[in-house]
Short mmCIF file of N, CA and C in Angstrom, two decimals:
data_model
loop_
_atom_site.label_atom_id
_atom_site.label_comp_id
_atom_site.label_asym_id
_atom_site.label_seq_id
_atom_site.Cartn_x
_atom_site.Cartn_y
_atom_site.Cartn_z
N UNK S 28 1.09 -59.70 28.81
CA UNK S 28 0.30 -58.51 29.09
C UNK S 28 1.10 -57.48 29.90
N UNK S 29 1.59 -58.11 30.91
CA UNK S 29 2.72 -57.32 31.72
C UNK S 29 3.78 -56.38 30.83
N UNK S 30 4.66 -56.82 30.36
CA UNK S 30 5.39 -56.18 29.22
C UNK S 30 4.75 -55.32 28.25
N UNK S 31 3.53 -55.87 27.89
CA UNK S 31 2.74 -54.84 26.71
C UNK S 31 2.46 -53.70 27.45
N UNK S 32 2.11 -53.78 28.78
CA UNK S 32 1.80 -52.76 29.67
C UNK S 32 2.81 -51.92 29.75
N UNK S 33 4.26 -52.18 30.05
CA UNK S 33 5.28 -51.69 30.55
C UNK S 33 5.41 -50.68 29.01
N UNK S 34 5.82 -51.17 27.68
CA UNK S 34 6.07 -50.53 26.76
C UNK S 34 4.68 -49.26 26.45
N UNK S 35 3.78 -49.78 26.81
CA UNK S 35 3.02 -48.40 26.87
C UNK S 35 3.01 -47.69 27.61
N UNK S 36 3.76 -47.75 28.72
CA UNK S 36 4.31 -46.96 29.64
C UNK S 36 5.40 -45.81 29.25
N UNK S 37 6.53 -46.58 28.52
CA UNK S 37 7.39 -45.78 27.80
C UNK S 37 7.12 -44.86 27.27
N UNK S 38 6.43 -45.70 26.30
CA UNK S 38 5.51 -44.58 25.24
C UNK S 38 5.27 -43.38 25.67
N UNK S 39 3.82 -43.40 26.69
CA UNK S 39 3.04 -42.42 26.87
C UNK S 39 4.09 -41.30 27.63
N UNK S 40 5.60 -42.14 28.49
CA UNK S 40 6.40 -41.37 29.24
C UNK S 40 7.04 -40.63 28.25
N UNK S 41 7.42 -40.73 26.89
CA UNK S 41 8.42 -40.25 25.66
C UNK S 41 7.66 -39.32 25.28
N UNK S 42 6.45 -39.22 24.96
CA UNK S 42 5.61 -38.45 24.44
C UNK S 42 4.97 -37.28 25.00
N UNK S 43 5.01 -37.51 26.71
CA UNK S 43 4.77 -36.45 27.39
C UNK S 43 6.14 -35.57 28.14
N UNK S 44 7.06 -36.35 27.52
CA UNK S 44 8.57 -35.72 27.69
C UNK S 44 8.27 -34.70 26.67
N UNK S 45 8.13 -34.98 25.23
CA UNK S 45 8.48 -34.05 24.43
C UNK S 45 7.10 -32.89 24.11
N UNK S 46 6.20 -33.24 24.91
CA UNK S 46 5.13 -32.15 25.07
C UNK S 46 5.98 -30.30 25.13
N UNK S 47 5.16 -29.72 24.25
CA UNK S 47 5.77 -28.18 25.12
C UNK S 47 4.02 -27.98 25.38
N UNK S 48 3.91 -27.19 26.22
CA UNK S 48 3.25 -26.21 26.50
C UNK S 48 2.74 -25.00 26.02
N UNK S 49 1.95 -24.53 25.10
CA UNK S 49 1.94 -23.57 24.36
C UNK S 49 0.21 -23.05 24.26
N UNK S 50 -0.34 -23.58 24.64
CA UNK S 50 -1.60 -22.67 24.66
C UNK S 50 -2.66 -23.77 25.68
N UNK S 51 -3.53 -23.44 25.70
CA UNK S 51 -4.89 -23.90 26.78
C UNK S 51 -4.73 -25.61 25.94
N UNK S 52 -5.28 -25.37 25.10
CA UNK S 52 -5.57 -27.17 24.33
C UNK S 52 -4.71 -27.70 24.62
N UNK S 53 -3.28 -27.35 24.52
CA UNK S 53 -1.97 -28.47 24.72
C UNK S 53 -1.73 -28.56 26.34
N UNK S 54 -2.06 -27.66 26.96
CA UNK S 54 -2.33 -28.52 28.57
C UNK S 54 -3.21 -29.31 28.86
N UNK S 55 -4.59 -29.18 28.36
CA UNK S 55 -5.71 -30.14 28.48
C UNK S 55 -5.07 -31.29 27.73
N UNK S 56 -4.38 -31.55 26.47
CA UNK S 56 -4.43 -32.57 26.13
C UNK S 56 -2.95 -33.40 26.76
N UNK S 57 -1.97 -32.71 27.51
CA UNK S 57 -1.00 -33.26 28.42
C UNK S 57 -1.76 -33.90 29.44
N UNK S 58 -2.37 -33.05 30.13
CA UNK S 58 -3.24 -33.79 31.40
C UNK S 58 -4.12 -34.90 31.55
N UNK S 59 -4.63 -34.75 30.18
CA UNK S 59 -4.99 -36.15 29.55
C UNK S 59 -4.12 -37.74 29.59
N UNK S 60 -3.27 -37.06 28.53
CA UNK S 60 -2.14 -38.07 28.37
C UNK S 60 -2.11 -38.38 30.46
N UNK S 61 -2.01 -37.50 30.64
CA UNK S 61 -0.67 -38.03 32.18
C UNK S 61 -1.89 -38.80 32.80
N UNK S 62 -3.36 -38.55 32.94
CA UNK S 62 -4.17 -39.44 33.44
C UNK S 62 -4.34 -40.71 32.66
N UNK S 63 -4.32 -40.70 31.39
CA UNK S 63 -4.49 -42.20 31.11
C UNK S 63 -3.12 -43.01 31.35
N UNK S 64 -2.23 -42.08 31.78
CA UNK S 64 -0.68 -42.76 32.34
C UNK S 64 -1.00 -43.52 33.36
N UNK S 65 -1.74 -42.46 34.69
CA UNK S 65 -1.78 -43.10 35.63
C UNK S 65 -3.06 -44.39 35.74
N UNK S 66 -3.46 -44.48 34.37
CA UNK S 66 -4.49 -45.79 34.80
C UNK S 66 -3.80 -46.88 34.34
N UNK S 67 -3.00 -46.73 33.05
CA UNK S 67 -2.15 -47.84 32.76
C UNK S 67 -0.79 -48.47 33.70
N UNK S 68 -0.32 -46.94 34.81
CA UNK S 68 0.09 -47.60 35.49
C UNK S 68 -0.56 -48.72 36.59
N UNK S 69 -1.34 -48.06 37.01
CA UNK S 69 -2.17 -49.04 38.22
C UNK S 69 -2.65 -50.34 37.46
N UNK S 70 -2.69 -50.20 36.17
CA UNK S 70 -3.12 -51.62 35.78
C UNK S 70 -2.21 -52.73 35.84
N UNK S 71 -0.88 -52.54 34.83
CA UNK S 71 0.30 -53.08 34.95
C UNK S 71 1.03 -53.70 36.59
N UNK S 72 0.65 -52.53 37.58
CA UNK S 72 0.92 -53.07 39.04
C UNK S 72 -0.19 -53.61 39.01
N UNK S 73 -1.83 -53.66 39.04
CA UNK S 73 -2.58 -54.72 39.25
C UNK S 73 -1.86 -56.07 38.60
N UNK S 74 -1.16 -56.15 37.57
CA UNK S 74 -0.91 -57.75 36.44
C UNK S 74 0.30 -58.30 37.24
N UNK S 75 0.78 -57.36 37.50
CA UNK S 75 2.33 -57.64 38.11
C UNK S 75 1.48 -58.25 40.01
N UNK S 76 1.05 -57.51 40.32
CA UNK S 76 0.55 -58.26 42.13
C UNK S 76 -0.01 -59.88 41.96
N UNK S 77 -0.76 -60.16 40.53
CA UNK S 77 -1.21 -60.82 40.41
C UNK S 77 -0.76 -61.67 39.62
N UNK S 78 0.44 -61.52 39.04
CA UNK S 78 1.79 -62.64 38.49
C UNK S 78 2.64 -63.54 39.97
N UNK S 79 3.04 -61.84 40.28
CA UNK S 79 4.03 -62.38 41.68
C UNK S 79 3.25 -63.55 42.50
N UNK S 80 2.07 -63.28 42.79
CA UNK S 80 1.17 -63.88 44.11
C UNK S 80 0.86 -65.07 43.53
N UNK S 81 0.88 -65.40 42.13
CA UNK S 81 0.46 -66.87 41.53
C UNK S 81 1.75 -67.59 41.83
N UNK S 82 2.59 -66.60 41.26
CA UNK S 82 4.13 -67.76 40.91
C UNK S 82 4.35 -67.81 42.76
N UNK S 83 4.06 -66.96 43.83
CA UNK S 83 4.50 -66.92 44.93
C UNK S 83 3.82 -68.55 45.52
N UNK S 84 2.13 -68.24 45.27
CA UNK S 84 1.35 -69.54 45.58
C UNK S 84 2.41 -71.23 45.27
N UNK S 85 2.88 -71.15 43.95
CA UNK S 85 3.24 -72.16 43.82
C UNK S 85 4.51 -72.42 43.93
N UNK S 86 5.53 -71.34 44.68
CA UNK S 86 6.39 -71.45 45.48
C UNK S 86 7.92 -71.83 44.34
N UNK S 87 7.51 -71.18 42.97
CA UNK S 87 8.22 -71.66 41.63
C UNK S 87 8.64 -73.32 41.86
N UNK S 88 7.21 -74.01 41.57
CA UNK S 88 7.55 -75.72 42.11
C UNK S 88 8.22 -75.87 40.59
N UNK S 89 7.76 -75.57 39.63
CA UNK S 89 8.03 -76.02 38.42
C UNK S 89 9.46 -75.30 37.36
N UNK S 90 10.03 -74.59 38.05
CA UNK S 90 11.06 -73.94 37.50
C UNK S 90 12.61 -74.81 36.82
N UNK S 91 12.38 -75.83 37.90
CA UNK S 91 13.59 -76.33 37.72
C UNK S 91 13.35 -77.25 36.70
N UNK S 92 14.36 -77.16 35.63
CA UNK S 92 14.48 -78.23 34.50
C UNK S 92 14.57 -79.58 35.01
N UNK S 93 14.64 -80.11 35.90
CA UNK S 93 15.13 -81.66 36.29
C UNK S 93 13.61 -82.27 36.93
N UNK S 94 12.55 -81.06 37.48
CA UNK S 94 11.91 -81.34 38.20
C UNK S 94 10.58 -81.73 37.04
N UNK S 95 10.68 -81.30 35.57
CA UNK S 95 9.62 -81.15 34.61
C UNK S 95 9.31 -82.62 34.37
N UNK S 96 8.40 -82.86 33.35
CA UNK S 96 8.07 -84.70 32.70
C UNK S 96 8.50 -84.01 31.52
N UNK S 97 9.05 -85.23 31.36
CA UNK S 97 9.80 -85.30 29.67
C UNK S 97 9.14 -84.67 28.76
N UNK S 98 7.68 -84.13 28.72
CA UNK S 98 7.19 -83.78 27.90
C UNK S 98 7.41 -82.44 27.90
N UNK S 99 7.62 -81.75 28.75
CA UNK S 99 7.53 -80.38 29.02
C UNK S 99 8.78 -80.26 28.44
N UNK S 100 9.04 -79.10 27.62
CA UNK S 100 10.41 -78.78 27.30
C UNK S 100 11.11 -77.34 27.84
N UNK S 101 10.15 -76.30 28.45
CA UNK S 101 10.49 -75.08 28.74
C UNK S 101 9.79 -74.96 30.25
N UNK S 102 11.01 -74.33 31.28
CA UNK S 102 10.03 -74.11 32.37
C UNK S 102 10.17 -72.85 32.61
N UNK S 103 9.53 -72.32 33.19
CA UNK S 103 8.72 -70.94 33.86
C UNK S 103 9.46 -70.09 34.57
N UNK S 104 9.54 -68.73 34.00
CA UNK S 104 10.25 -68.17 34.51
C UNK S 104 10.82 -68.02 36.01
N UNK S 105 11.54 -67.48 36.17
CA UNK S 105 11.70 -67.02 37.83
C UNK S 105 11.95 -65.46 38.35
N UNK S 106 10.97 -65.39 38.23
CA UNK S 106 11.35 -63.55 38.30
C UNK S 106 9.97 -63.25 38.80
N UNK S 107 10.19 -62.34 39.38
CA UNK S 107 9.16 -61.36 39.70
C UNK S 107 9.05 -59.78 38.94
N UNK S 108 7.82 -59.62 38.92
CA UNK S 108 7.70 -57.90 37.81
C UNK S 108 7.62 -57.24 38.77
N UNK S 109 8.28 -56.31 38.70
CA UNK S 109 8.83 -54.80 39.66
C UNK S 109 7.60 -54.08 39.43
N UNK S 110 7.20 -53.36 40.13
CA UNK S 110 6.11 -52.57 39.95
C UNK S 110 6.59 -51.37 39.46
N UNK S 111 5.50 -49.86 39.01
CA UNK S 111 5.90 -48.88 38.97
C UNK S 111 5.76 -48.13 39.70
N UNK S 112 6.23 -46.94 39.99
CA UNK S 112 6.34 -45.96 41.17
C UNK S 112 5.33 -44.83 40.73
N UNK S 113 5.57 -44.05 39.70
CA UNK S 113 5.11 -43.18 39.70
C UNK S 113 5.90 -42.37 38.09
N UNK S 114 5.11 -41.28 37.41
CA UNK S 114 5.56 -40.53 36.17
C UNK S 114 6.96 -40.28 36.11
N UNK S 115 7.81 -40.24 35.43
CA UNK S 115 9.25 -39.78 35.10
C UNK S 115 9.43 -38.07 35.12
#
């Protein structure tokens, strides 16, 4: 979800790059765009506070390959998601 978030981030950032400005409607519909920017950003930092603070809770117990049961074949990332700042 994190990532799906992030690429619609791009998106909406590419698209309001190549905005021009040219009459009343095409500012209303920029300002648009840039507000539903800023809700997808705050969402993505909501997924991301609430990735970090899980994997933080469990202190990445399960990361290490040696530490898994044989059954498990893949362990869990180790990273934390960067938040976003603010529009480009």
């Amino acid at each position: 979800a994190i990532d799906k978030k992030r690429a619609d981030i791009e998106m909406y950032q590419e698209e309001i790059k190549g905005m021009t400005v040219t009459d009343k409607d095409d500012k209303y519909y920029r300002e648009q765009r840039k507000s539903e920017l800023m809700g997808i950003i705050a969402k993505h930092n909501e997924l991301c506070e609430e990735y970090n603070s899980a994997m933080s809770k469990f202190n990445y117990r399960f990361t290490n390959k040696g530490d898994l049961p044989a059954t498990n074949l893949d362990v869990l990332p180790r990273e934390y998601k960067p938040y976003i700042n603010s529009i480009h």
